[in-house]
Amino acid sequence: GEDVEQSLFLSVREGDSSVINCTYTDSSSTYLYWYKQEPGAGLQLLTYIFSNMDMKQDQRLTVLLNKKDKHLSLRIADTQTGDSAIYFCAESEPGYSTLTFGKGTMLLVSP
Amino acid sequence: DAGVTQSPTHLIKTRGQQVTLRCSPKSGHDTVSWYQQALGQGPQFIFQYYEEEERQRGNFPDRFSGHQFPNYSSELNVNALLLGDSALYLCASSPGNEYEQYFGPGTRLTVT
């Protein structure tokens, strides 16, 4: 079955770049996603990448996909204290819009 | 444009009881998915509704059932509640089989 793995915690200083990593096992994954969850809230879709792409950039966010190694990363440039949250990596299979999530990475940004 | 809305926000039930959670999808979205998020975990897919029918189902027992109405809103029902059903229940909507899913704020269910 599908499995998505993430490191559990990342701590950075304000203004630094953050890189959150994710590995997945399903080679047939169609889309890979990054969601953000703030305390007590639902999930906010940050960005997603189609599996035939290597990179996607959206303002401060850069997503890199290494399909050979089944590795996905999210880089946040100029990280702010408001970026402190849990970040989830997720994948979907071809023909299905349902998502398989990792356990999330808690990002703590200190001033 | 209202996003995905869910009710109630919080709910406390006793073991063995039944609960109904509600979701209104984002305007223009006809597909609703439900996820369960236990504390410290990522969301787990329960099921998905499209055109008032269950289209896909995750690895959840039959105690979990759902419904979708003609206006695309949806309900999640859980019977014979167990302590382990305590979680944040998230609803997500998307247009058709599009891959962008938008989540509501969730319903926090506590089973005592």
mmCIF file of C-alpha atoms in Angstrom:
data_model
loop_
_atom_site.group_PDB
_atom_site.id
_atom_site.type_symbol
_atom_site.label_atom_id
_atom_site.label_comp_id
_atom_site.label_asym_id
_atom_site.label_seq_id
_atom_site.Cartn_x
_atom_site.Cartn_y
_atom_site.Cartn_z
ATOM 1 C CA GLY A 1 0.000 0.000 0.000
ATOM 2 C CA GLU A 2 0.939 3.615 -0.170
ATOM 3 C CA ASP A 3 3.146 5.141 2.477
ATOM 4 C CA VAL A 4 4.276 8.719 2.917
ATOM 5 C CA GLU A 5 7.098 9.537 5.325
ATOM 6 C CA GLN A 6 8.141 12.891 6.734
ATOM 7 C CA SER A 7 10.553 14.071 9.384
ATOM 8 C CA LEU A 8 8.599 15.157 12.440
ATOM 9 C CA PHE A 9 10.155 18.460 13.408
ATOM 10 C CA LEU A 10 12.103 21.373 11.950
ATOM 11 C CA SER A 11 13.269 24.507 13.725
ATOM 12 C CA VAL A 12 14.572 27.576 11.881
ATOM 13 C CA ARG A 13 15.198 31.250 12.558
ATOM 14 C CA GLU A 14 13.097 33.967 11.005
ATOM 15 C CA GLY A 15 14.500 35.023 7.633
ATOM 16 C CA ASP A 16 16.201 31.681 6.979
ATOM 17 C CA SER A 17 15.031 29.186 4.379
ATOM 18 C CA SER A 18 13.155 26.076 5.502
ATOM 19 C CA VAL A 19 13.286 22.778 3.666
ATOM 20 C CA ILE A 20 10.730 20.113 4.530
ATOM 21 C CA ASN A 21 11.274 16.666 3.071
ATOM 22 C CA CYS A 22 8.954 13.809 2.194
ATOM 23 C CA THR A 23 9.360 10.356 0.699
ATOM 24 C CA TYR A 24 6.613 8.261 -0.818
ATOM 25 C CA THR A 25 6.426 4.675 -1.978
ATOM 26 C CA ASP A 26 3.742 4.625 -4.676
ATOM 27 C CA SER A 27 5.508 5.075 -7.996
ATOM 28 C CA SER A 28 2.165 5.560 -9.746
ATOM 29 C CA SER A 29 1.352 8.696 -7.759
ATOM 30 C CA THR A 30 -0.140 11.316 -10.019
ATOM 31 C CA TYR A 31 -0.061 14.462 -7.933
ATOM 32 C CA LEU A 32 1.924 15.337 -4.837
ATOM 33 C CA TYR A 33 0.740 18.003 -2.467
ATOM 34 C CA TRP A 34 1.786 20.201 0.392
ATOM 35 C CA TYR A 35 -0.801 21.249 2.948
ATOM 36 C CA LYS A 36 -0.382 23.539 5.963
ATOM 37 C CA GLN A 37 -2.274 23.113 9.221
ATOM 38 C CA GLU A 38 -2.259 25.727 11.956
ATOM 39 C CA PRO A 39 -3.268 24.796 15.520
ATOM 40 C CA GLY A 40 -6.934 23.899 15.796
ATOM 41 C CA ALA A 41 -7.568 24.531 12.104
ATOM 42 C CA GLY A 42 -8.245 22.565 8.944
ATOM 43 C CA LEU A 43 -5.780 22.011 6.125
ATOM 44 C CA GLN A 44 -4.769 24.747 3.723
ATOM 45 C CA LEU A 45 -3.613 23.678 0.263
ATOM 46 C CA LEU A 46 -0.262 25.378 -0.340
ATOM 47 C CA THR A 47 0.815 23.914 -3.642
ATOM 48 C CA TYR A 48 0.924 20.713 -5.646
ATOM 49 C CA ILE A 49 3.024 19.252 -8.415
ATOM 50 C CA PHE A 50 2.178 16.840 -11.188
ATOM 51 C CA SER A 51 4.381 13.787 -11.218
ATOM 52 C CA ASN A 52 5.921 14.584 -14.626
ATOM 53 C CA MET A 53 7.340 17.862 -13.313
ATOM 54 C CA ASP A 54 10.649 18.352 -11.507
ATOM 55 C CA MET A 55 10.042 21.719 -9.936
ATOM 56 C CA LYS A 56 7.320 24.229 -9.247
ATOM 57 C CA GLN A 57 7.765 27.706 -7.811
ATOM 58 C CA ASP A 58 5.044 29.838 -6.299
ATOM 59 C CA GLN A 59 6.203 33.047 -4.615
ATOM 60 C CA ARG A 60 8.188 31.986 -1.520
ATOM 61 C CA LEU A 61 7.467 28.298 -2.080
ATOM 62 C CA THR A 62 9.563 25.948 -4.215
ATOM 63 C CA VAL A 63 8.633 22.309 -4.666
ATOM 64 C CA LEU A 64 11.229 19.847 -5.918
ATOM 65 C CA LEU A 65 10.338 16.337 -7.056
ATOM 66 C CA ASN A 66 12.830 13.542 -7.585
ATOM 67 C CA LYS A 67 10.663 10.831 -9.054
ATOM 68 C CA LYS A 68 13.501 8.315 -9.267
ATOM 69 C CA ASP A 69 14.107 8.523 -5.516
ATOM 70 C CA LYS A 70 10.411 9.181 -4.733
ATOM 71 C CA HIS A 71 11.471 12.289 -2.817
ATOM 72 C CA LEU A 72 9.529 15.531 -2.540
ATOM 73 C CA SER A 73 10.654 18.703 -0.815
ATOM 74 C CA LEU A 74 9.121 22.046 0.045
ATOM 75 C CA ARG A 75 11.397 25.040 0.397
ATOM 76 C CA ILE A 76 10.060 28.157 2.071
ATOM 77 C CA ALA A 77 12.197 31.212 1.418
ATOM 78 C CA ASP A 78 12.502 34.010 3.997
ATOM 79 C CA THR A 79 10.608 32.020 6.606
ATOM 80 C CA GLN A 80 8.385 34.091 8.897
ATOM 81 C CA THR A 81 6.953 33.370 12.345
ATOM 82 C CA GLY A 82 3.547 33.078 10.688
ATOM 83 C CA ASP A 83 4.863 30.048 8.800
ATOM 84 C CA SER A 84 5.008 28.090 12.069
ATOM 85 C CA ALA A 85 2.573 25.207 11.554
ATOM 86 C CA ILE A 86 2.413 21.531 10.649
ATOM 87 C CA TYR A 87 3.128 20.764 7.011
ATOM 88 C CA PHE A 88 1.699 17.647 5.406
ATOM 89 C CA CYS A 89 2.896 15.934 2.292
ATOM 90 C CA ALA A 90 0.223 13.946 0.420
ATOM 91 C CA GLU A 91 -0.110 11.916 -2.755
ATOM 92 C CA SER A 92 -2.955 10.834 -4.990
ATOM 93 C CA GLU A 93 -3.157 7.863 -7.327
ATOM 94 C CA PRO A 94 -4.059 7.978 -11.018
ATOM 95 C CA GLY A 95 -7.805 8.267 -11.515
ATOM 96 C CA TYR A 96 -8.465 8.970 -7.863
ATOM 97 C CA SER A 97 -8.693 12.281 -6.111
ATOM 98 C CA THR A 98 -8.336 10.810 -2.630
ATOM 99 C CA LEU A 99 -5.230 11.709 -0.698
ATOM 100 C CA THR A 100 -2.727 9.690 1.323
ATOM 101 C CA PHE A 101 -0.979 11.859 3.891
ATOM 102 C CA GLY A 102 2.227 11.695 5.837
ATOM 103 C CA LYS A 103 2.224 12.316 9.581
ATOM 104 C CA GLY A 104 3.271 15.909 9.155
ATOM 105 C CA THR A 105 6.332 18.022 9.918
ATOM 106 C CA MET A 106 6.063 20.618 12.645
ATOM 107 C CA LEU A 107 7.881 23.786 11.597
ATOM 108 C CA LEU A 108 8.849 26.145 14.391
ATOM 109 C CA VAL A 109 10.132 29.579 13.369
ATOM 110 C CA SER A 110 11.847 31.578 16.087
ATOM 111 C CA PRO A 111 12.390 35.368 15.939
ATOM 112 C CA ASP B 1 -17.425 32.922 -1.773
ATOM 113 C CA ALA B 2 -17.724 30.689 1.277
ATOM 114 C CA GLY B 3 -15.233 27.901 1.497
ATOM 115 C CA VAL B 4 -15.957 24.459 2.886
ATOM 116 C CA THR B 5 -18.014 24.676 6.063
ATOM 117 C CA GLN B 6 -18.545 22.021 8.719
ATOM 118 C CA SER B 7 -20.812 21.687 11.725
ATOM 119 C CA PRO B 8 -20.657 21.387 14.598
ATOM 120 C CA THR B 9 -17.228 22.688 15.557
ATOM 121 C CA HIS B 10 -16.914 20.504 18.632
ATOM 122 C CA LEU B 11 -18.875 17.543 19.886
ATOM 123 C CA ILE B 12 -18.682 15.344 22.973
ATOM 124 C CA LYS B 13 -20.350 11.926 22.904
ATOM 125 C CA THR B 14 -20.402 8.821 25.062
ATOM 126 C CA ARG B 15 -19.243 5.376 23.993
ATOM 127 C CA GLY B 16 -21.964 3.487 22.158
ATOM 128 C CA GLN B 17 -23.755 6.600 20.974
ATOM 129 C CA GLN B 18 -24.235 7.700 17.390
ATOM 130 C CA VAL B 19 -23.098 10.964 15.817
ATOM 131 C CA THR B 20 -23.801 12.905 12.615
ATOM 132 C CA LEU B 21 -21.383 15.461 11.226
ATOM 133 C CA ARG B 22 -22.233 17.847 8.410
ATOM 134 C CA CYS B 23 -20.353 19.437 5.550
ATOM 135 C CA SER B 24 -21.190 22.029 2.907
ATOM 136 C CA PRO B 25 -18.762 22.039 0.002
ATOM 137 C CA LYS B 26 -17.200 25.042 -1.638
ATOM 138 C CA SER B 27 -19.425 26.674 -4.233
ATOM 139 C CA GLY B 28 -19.183 24.854 -7.548
ATOM 140 C CA HIS B 29 -17.778 21.666 -6.017
ATOM 141 C CA ASP B 30 -19.744 18.442 -6.363
ATOM 142 C CA THR B 31 -17.368 15.924 -4.773
ATOM 143 C CA VAL B 32 -17.027 15.564 -1.018
ATOM 144 C CA SER B 33 -14.441 13.486 0.832
ATOM 145 C CA TRP B 34 -14.214 12.774 4.535
ATOM 146 C CA TYR B 35 -11.019 12.240 6.515
ATOM 147 C CA GLN B 36 -10.283 11.318 10.100
ATOM 148 C CA GLN B 37 -7.287 12.929 11.781
ATOM 149 C CA ALA B 38 -6.244 11.422 15.091
ATOM 150 C CA LEU B 39 -4.076 13.492 17.395
ATOM 151 C CA GLY B 40 -0.512 13.741 16.090
ATOM 152 C CA GLN B 41 -1.334 11.928 12.859
ATOM 153 C CA GLY B 42 -2.015 12.813 9.269
ATOM 154 C CA PRO B 43 -5.582 12.635 7.951
ATOM 155 C CA GLN B 44 -6.868 9.192 6.934
ATOM 156 C CA PHE B 45 -9.345 8.865 4.067
ATOM 157 C CA ILE B 46 -12.776 7.568 5.087
ATOM 158 C CA PHE B 47 -14.875 7.844 1.922
ATOM 159 C CA GLN B 48 -15.787 10.045 -1.006
ATOM 160 C CA TYR B 49 -19.192 10.998 -2.397
ATOM 161 C CA TYR B 50 -20.027 12.072 -5.909
ATOM 162 C CA GLU B 51 -23.481 12.365 -7.476
ATOM 163 C CA GLU B 52 -25.020 11.222 -4.198
ATOM 164 C CA GLU B 53 -23.169 7.923 -4.253
ATOM 165 C CA GLU B 54 -20.176 6.601 -2.375
ATOM 166 C CA ARG B 55 -17.453 6.488 -5.007
ATOM 167 C CA GLN B 56 -14.504 5.316 -2.936
ATOM 168 C CA ARG B 57 -13.984 4.033 0.558
ATOM 169 C CA GLY B 58 -10.942 3.801 2.787
ATOM 170 C CA ASN B 59 -10.177 1.201 5.408
ATOM 171 C CA PHE B 60 -12.916 2.087 7.884
ATOM 172 C CA PRO B 61 -15.575 -0.222 9.379
ATOM 173 C CA ASP B 62 -19.227 -0.157 8.382
ATOM 174 C CA ARG B 63 -19.982 1.861 11.518
ATOM 175 C CA PHE B 64 -18.890 4.795 9.393
ATOM 176 C CA SER B 65 -21.481 5.720 6.808
ATOM 177 C CA GLY B 66 -22.337 8.778 4.825
ATOM 178 C CA HIS B 67 -24.724 10.511 2.582
ATOM 179 C CA GLN B 68 -24.644 13.215 -0.056
ATOM 180 C CA PHE B 69 -27.635 15.402 -0.801
ATOM 181 C CA PRO B 70 -28.753 16.862 -4.155
ATOM 182 C CA ASN B 71 -27.207 20.210 -3.177
ATOM 183 C CA TYR B 72 -23.856 18.347 -2.754
ATOM 184 C CA SER B 73 -23.737 18.795 1.006
ATOM 185 C CA SER B 74 -22.804 15.684 2.928
ATOM 186 C CA GLU B 75 -23.160 13.944 6.266
ATOM 187 C CA LEU B 76 -20.874 11.538 8.050
ATOM 188 C CA ASN B 77 -22.525 9.148 10.496
ATOM 189 C CA VAL B 78 -20.691 7.062 13.032
ATOM 190 C CA ASN B 79 -22.571 4.396 15.003
ATOM 191 C CA ALA B 80 -21.592 2.599 18.217
ATOM 192 C CA LEU B 81 -18.899 5.134 19.039
ATOM 193 C CA LEU B 82 -15.614 3.899 20.474
ATOM 194 C CA LEU B 83 -13.033 5.874 22.416
ATOM 195 C CA GLY B 84 -10.726 5.473 19.415
ATOM 196 C CA ASP B 85 -13.148 7.439 17.257
ATOM 197 C CA SER B 86 -12.065 10.607 19.050
ATOM 198 C CA ALA B 87 -10.452 12.713 16.344
ATOM 199 C CA LEU B 88 -10.745 15.738 14.110
ATOM 200 C CA TYR B 89 -13.062 14.923 11.202
ATOM 201 C CA LEU B 90 -12.254 16.849 8.078
ATOM 202 C CA CYS B 91 -14.378 17.351 5.027
ATOM 203 C CA ALA B 92 -12.810 18.235 1.679
ATOM 204 C CA SER B 93 -14.483 19.246 -1.549
ATOM 205 C CA SER B 94 -13.366 19.345 -5.153
ATOM 206 C CA PRO B 95 -14.981 19.897 -8.531
ATOM 207 C CA GLY B 96 -15.589 16.521 -10.177
ATOM 208 C CA ASN B 97 -12.459 14.436 -10.180
ATOM 209 C CA GLU B 98 -10.171 17.448 -10.042
ATOM 210 C CA TYR B 99 -7.145 17.011 -7.896
ATOM 211 C CA GLU B 100 -7.356 20.201 -5.880
ATOM 212 C CA GLN B 101 -9.126 19.376 -2.659
ATOM 213 C CA TYR B 102 -10.122 22.130 -0.274
ATOM 214 C CA PHE B 103 -10.619 21.335 3.375
ATOM 215 C CA GLY B 104 -13.029 22.664 5.939
ATOM 216 C CA PRO B 105 -12.031 23.593 9.504
ATOM 217 C CA GLY B 106 -13.080 20.203 10.841
ATOM 218 C CA THR B 107 -15.276 18.880 13.630
ATOM 219 C CA ARG B 108 -13.496 17.870 16.823
ATOM 220 C CA LEU B 109 -15.226 14.739 18.192
ATOM 221 C CA THR B 110 -14.454 13.580 21.703
ATOM 222 C CA VAL B 111 -15.792 10.207 22.844
ATOM 223 C CA THR B 112 -15.833 9.632 26.598
#
